[in-house]
Coordinates of C-alpha atoms in Angstrom, one line a residue:
X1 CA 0.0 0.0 0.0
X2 CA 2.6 2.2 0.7
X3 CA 4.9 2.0 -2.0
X4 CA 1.9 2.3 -4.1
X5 CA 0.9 5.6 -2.8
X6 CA 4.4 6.7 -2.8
X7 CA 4.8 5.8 -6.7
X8 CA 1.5 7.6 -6.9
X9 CA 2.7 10.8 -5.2
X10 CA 6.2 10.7 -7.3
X11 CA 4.2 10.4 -11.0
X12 CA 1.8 13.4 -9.9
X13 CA 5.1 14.9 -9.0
X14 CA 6.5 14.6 -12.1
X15 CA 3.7 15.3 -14.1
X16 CA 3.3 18.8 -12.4
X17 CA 6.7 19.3 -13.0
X18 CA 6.7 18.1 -16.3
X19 CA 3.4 20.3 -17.1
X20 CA 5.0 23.5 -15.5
X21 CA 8.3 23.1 -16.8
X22 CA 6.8 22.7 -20.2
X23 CA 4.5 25.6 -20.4
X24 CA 7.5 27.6 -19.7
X25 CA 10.1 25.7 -21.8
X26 CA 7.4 26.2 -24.8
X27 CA 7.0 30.2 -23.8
X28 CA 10.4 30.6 -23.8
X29 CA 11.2 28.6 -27.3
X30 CA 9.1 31.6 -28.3
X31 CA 11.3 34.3 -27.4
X32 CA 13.8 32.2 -28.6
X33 CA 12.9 31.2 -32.1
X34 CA 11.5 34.6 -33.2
X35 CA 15.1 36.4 -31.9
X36 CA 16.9 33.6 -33.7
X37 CA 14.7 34.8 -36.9
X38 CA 16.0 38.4 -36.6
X39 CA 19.6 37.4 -35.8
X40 CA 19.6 39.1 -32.6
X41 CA 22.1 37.0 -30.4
X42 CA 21.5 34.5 -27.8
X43 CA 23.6 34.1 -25.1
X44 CA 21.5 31.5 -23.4
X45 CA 18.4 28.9 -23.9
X46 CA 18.6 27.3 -20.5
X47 CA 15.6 24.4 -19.6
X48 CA 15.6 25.0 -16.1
X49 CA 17.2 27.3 -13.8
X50 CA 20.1 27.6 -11.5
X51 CA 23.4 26.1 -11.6
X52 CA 24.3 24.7 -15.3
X53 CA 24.5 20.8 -15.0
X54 CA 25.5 20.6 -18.6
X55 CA 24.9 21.3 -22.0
X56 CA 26.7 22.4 -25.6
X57 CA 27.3 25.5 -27.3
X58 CA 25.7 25.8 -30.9
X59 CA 27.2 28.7 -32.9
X60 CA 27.5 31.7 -29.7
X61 CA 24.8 30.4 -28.2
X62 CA 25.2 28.1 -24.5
X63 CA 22.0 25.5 -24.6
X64 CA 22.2 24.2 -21.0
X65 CA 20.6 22.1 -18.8
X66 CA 19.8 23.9 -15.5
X67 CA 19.5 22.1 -11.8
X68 CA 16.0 23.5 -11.3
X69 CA 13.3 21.6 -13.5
X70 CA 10.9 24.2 -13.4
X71 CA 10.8 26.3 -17.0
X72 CA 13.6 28.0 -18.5
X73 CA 14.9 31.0 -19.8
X74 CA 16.3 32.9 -22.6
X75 CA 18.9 35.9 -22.4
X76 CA 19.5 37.7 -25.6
X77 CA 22.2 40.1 -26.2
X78 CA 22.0 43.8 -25.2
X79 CA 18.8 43.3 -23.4
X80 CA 19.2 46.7 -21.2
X81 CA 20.8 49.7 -22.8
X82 CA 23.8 49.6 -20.6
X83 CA 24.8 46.0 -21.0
X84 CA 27.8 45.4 -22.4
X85 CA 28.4 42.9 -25.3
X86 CA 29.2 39.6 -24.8
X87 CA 32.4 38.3 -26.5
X88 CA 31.7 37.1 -29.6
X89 CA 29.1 39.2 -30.6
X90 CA 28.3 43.1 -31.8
X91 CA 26.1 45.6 -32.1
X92 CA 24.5 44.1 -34.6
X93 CA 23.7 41.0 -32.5
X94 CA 22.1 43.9 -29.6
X95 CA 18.5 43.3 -28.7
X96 CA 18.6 46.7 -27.7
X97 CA 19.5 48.6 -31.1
X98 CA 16.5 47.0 -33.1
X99 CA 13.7 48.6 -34.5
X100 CA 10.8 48.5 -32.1
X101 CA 8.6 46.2 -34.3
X102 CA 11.0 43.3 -34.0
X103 CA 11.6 43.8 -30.6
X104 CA 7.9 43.6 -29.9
X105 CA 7.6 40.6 -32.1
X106 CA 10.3 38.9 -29.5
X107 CA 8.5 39.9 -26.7
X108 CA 4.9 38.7 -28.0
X109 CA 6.5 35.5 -29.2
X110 CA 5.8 34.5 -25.8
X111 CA 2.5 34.7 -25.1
X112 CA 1.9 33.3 -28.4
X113 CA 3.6 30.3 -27.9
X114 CA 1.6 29.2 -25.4
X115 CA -1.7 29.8 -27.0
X116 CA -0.4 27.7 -30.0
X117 CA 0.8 24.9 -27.8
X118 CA -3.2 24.6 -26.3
X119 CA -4.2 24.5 -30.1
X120 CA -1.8 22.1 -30.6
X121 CA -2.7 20.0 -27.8
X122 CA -6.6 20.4 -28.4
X123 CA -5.7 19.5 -32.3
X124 CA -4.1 16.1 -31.1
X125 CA -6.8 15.2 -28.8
X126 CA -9.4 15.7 -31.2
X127 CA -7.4 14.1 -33.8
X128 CA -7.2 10.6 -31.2
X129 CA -10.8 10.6 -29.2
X130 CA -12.9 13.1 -32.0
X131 CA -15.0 15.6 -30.4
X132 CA -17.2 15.0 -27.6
X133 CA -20.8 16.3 -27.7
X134 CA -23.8 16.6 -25.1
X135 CA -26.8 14.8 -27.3
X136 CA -30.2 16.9 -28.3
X137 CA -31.8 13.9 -25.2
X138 CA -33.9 15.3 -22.7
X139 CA -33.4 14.8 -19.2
X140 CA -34.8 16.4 -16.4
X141 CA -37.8 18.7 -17.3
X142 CA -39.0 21.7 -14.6
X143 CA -42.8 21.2 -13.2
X144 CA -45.1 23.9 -15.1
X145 CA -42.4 24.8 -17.2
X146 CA -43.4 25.9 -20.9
X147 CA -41.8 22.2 -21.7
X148 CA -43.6 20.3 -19.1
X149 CA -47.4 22.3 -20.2
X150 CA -46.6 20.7 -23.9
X151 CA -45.7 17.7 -23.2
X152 CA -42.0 17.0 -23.2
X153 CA -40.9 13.8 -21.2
X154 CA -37.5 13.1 -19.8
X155 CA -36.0 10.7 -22.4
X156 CA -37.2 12.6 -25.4
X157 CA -34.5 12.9 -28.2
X158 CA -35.2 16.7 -29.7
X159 CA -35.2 15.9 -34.1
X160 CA -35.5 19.4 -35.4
X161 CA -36.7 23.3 -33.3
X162 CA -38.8 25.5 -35.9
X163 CA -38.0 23.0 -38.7
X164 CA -34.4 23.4 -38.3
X165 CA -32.5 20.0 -37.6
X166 CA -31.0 19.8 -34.6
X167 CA -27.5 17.4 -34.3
X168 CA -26.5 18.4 -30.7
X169 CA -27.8 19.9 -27.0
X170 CA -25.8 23.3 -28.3
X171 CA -28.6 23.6 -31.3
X172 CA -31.6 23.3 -28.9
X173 CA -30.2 25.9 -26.6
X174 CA -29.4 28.1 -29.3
X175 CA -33.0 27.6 -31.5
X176 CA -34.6 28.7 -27.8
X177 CA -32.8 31.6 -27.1
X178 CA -33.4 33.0 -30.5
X179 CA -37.0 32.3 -30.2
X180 CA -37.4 35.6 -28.4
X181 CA -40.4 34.0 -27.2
X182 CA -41.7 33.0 -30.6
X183 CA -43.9 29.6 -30.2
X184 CA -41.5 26.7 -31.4
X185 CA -42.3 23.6 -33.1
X186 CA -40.1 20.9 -31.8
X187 CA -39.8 17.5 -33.6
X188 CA -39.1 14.7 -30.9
X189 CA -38.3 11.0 -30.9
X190 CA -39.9 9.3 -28.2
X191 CA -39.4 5.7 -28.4
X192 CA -39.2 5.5 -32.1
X193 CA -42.7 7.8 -31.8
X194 CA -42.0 11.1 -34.3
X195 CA -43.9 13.4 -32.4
X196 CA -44.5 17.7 -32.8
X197 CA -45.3 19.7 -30.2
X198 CA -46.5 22.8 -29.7
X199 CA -44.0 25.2 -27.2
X200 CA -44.0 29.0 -25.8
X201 CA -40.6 30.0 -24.5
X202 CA -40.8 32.3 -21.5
X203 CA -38.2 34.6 -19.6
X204 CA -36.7 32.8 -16.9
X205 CA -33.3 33.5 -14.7
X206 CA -30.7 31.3 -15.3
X207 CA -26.7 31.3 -13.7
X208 CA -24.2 31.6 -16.1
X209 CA -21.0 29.6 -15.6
X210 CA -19.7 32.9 -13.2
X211 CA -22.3 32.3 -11.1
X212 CA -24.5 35.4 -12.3
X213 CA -27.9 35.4 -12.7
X214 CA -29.2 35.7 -16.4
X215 CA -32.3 36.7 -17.7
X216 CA -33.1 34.8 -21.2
X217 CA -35.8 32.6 -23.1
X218 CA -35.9 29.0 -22.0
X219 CA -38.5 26.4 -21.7
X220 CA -37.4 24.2 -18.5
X221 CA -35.5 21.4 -20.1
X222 CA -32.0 20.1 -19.1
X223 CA -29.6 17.6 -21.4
X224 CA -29.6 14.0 -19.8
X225 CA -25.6 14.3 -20.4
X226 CA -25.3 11.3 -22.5
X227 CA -22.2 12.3 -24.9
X228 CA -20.9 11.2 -28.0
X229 CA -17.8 11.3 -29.7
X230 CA -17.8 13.0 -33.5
X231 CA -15.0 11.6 -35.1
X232 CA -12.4 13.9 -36.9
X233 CA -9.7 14.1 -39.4
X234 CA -6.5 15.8 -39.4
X235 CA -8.1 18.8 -40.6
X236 CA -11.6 18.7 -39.4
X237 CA -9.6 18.4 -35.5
X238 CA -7.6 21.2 -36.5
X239 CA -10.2 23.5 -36.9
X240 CA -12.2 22.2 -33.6
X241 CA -9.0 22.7 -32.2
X242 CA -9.1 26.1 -33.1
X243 CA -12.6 26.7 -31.4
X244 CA -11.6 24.8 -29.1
X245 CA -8.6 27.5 -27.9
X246 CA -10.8 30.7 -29.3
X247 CA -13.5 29.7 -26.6
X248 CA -10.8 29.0 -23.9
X249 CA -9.7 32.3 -24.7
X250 CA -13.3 34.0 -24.2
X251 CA -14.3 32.3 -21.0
X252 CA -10.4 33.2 -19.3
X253 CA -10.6 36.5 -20.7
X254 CA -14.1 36.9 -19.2
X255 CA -13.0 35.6 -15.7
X256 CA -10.2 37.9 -15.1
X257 CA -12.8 40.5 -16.0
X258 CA -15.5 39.3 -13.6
X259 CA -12.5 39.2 -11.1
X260 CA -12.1 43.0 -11.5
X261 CA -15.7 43.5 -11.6
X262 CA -15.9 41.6 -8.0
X263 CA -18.5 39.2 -9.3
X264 CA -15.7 36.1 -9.0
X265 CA -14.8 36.6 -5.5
X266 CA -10.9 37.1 -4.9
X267 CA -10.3 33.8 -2.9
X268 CA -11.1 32.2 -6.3
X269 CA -7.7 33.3 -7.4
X270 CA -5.3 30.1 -7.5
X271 CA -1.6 29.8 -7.5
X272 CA 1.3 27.6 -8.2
X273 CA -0.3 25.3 -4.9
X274 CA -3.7 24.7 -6.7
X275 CA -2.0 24.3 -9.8
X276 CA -0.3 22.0 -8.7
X277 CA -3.2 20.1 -7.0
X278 CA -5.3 20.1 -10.4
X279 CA -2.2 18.6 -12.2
X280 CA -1.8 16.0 -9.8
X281 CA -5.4 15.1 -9.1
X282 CA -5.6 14.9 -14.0
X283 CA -2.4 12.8 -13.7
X284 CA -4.5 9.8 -11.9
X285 CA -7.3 10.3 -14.4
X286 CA -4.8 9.5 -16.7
X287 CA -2.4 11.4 -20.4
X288 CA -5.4 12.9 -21.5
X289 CA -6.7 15.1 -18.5
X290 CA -3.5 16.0 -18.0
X291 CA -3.1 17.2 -21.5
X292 CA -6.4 18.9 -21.3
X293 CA -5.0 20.7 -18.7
X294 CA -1.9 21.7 -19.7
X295 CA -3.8 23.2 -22.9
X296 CA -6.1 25.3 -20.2
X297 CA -2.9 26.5 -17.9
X298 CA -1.0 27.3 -21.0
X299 CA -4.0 29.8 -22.4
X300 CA -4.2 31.0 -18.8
X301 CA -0.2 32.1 -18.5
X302 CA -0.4 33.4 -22.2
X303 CA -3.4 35.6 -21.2
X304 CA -1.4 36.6 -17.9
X305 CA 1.7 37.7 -19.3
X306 CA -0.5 40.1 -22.4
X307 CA -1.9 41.8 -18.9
X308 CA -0.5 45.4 -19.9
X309 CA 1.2 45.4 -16.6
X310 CA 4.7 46.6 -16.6
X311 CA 7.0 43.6 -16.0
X312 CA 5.4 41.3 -17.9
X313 CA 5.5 40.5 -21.8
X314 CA 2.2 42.9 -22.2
X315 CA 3.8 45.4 -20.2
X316 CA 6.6 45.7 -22.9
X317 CA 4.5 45.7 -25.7
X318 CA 2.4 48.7 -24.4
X319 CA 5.8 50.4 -24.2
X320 CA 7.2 49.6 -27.7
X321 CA 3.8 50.1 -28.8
X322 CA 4.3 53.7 -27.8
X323 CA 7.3 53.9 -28.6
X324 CA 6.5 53.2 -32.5
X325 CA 3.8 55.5 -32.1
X326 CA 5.4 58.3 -31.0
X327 CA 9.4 57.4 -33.0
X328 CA 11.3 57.2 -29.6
X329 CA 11.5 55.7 -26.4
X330 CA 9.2 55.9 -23.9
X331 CA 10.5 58.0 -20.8
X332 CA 13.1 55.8 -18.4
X333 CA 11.8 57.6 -15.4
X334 CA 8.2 56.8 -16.4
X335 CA 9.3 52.9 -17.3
X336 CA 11.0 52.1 -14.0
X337 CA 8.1 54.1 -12.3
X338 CA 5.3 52.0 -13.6
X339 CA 7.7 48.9 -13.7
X340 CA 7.6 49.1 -9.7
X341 CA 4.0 49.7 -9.8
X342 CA 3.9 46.5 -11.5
X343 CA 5.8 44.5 -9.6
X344 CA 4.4 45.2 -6.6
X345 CA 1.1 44.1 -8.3
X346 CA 2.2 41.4 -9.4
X347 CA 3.4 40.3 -5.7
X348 CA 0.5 40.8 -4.5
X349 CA -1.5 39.1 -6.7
X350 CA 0.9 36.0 -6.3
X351 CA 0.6 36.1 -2.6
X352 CA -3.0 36.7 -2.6
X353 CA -3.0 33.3 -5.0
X354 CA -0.6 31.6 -2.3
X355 CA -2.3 32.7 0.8
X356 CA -5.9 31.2 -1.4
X357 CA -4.5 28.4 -1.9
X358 CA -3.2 27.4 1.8
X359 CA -6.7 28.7 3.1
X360 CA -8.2 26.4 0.6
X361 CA -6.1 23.7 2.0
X362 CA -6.5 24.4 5.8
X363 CA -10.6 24.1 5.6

């Protein structure tokens, strides 16, 4: 029993640092690629941090291998004004002495990265498994509900909404919110019965997925939450991959809103602990919910570091933004002003996260 839970704890150990490491290996290789692309030097490409363990040198560049696992870095040439130049290279090697636009293409490479390595990850998962969908089946239908008054039955498989076919639960929620209260014929199966029947949509409150309440047109019907898998090709999965990312995107974007807007409440905020926890806790459910995982952190830490918050990759591009706009360099005094305004954001935040997630565990 023991060594079992032991070999348990050391593969959810591995797979967080595996996943961790990864997303900021692959954010990195970003930085990395697109500098490579303009021939601005690199001095470094380190996976991991700390001491240098070992490694080789390709061209000027050192590619080591770093005691700490977790991520990586990159350190170009000329990165601050004042630095000098590494021997072996020149000016024309300087991160600094570039136009702004390929410096900001650096920067963003970043962030980028990471949102292509969630496609790429949803892409191959829908490639293996296809696409899971929530069938147009009927499960639980509310008493006196416009549903229950016409006749709808739990175990009714929804055919077509206003003569419009209907393939999965998505199309029936759709057709019913853009009813606008319209009365809706809807074509069911019921036992191999074909039946029509007659329904008025009303305005009921709903929560959305933050937990607000929503006023919209429903009828009082719920999916019974039987899936089932659309197979896809290469191309077909790249595309739902796509989506896939683009509503990732939305519903992260939207969070960190609602956070600001106080409707999330702050001890929602998670750090490196729950992280950690969610890695660990996918790594027993198997690749696959790890890797579904690791596609949803790496959108999170793209979105994080586009936060136009001096310090982090959005930060910079706001500056060299500006500085493009206006055909010279933002002010120093205003940079390291609003860098320390950053920072001590950015602390805060991360020990607000920290503090969360030790709370979280204490209860």
């Amino acid at each position: 029993g023991r060594h079992a839970r032991n070999g348990q704890r050391m593969s959810s150990f591995l797979s967080v640092l595996l996943v961790l490491g990864g997303l900021i290996f692959f954010h990195e290789l970003g930085h990395f690629l697109i500098a490579r692309l303009f021939g601005i030097g690199v001095q470094t490409f380190s996976l991991g941090f700390g001491p240098r363990l070992f490694g080789w040198r390709g061209g000027q560049t050192d590619y080591r291998l770093s005691l700490v696992p977790l991520g990586g870095y990159v350190s170009l040439v000329g990165e601050s004004e004042d630095a000098e130049l590494p021997e072996g290279f020149d000016k024309r090697h300087s991160f600094t002495l570039r136009p702004a636009w390929q410096r900001l293409l650096v920067i963003a490479a970043g962030p980028v990265f990471n949102l292509l390595l969630a496609w790429f990850i949803y892409w191959g998962l829908f490639w293996a498994h296809g696409q899971f969908q929530l069938a147009p089946e009927v499960g639980r239908v509310q008493p006196e509900s416009p549903a229950a008054i016409a006749g709808v039955a739990p175990g009714d498989h929804i055919v077509s909404i206003g003569g419009k076919p209907v393939q999965w639960w998505d199309d029936v929620a759709g057709s019913i919110v853009a009813s606008e209260g319209r009365e809706l014929a809807i074509a069911i199966n019921r036992n191999g019965t074909a039946l029509t029947l007659n329904v008025q949509p009303e305005v009921r409150t709903r929560k959305t997925i933050f937990g607000e309440d929503e006023r919209t047109w429903l009828i009082g019907i719920q999916a019974s939450g039987r899936t089932e898998s659309i197979p896809l090709n290469g191309a077909s999965a790249m595309k739902a991959g796509l989506d896939q990312t683009w509503r990732m995107i939305v519903i992260t974007g939207q969070s960190v809103q609602k956070i600001f807007e106080r409707v999330v409440p702050l001890d929602s905020v998670g750090g490196p602990i729950m992280i950690a926890q969610m890695v660990s806790e996918q790594s027993r459910q198997g690749l696959d919910s790890v890797l579904a995982l690791t596609a949803l952190i790496s959108i999170n830490l793209g979105l994080l570091n586009l936060l136009p918050i001096p310090v982090l990759d959005g930060g910079h591009i706001i500056f060299l933004t500006m500085e493009m706009v206006m055909r010279r360099p933002v002010n120093a005094r205003l940079r390291e002003i609003t860098t320390r305004i950053g920072l001590a954001f950015l602390l805060a935040l991360m020990l607000l996260a920290t503090y969360n997630d030790i709370v979280r565990n204490l209860q």
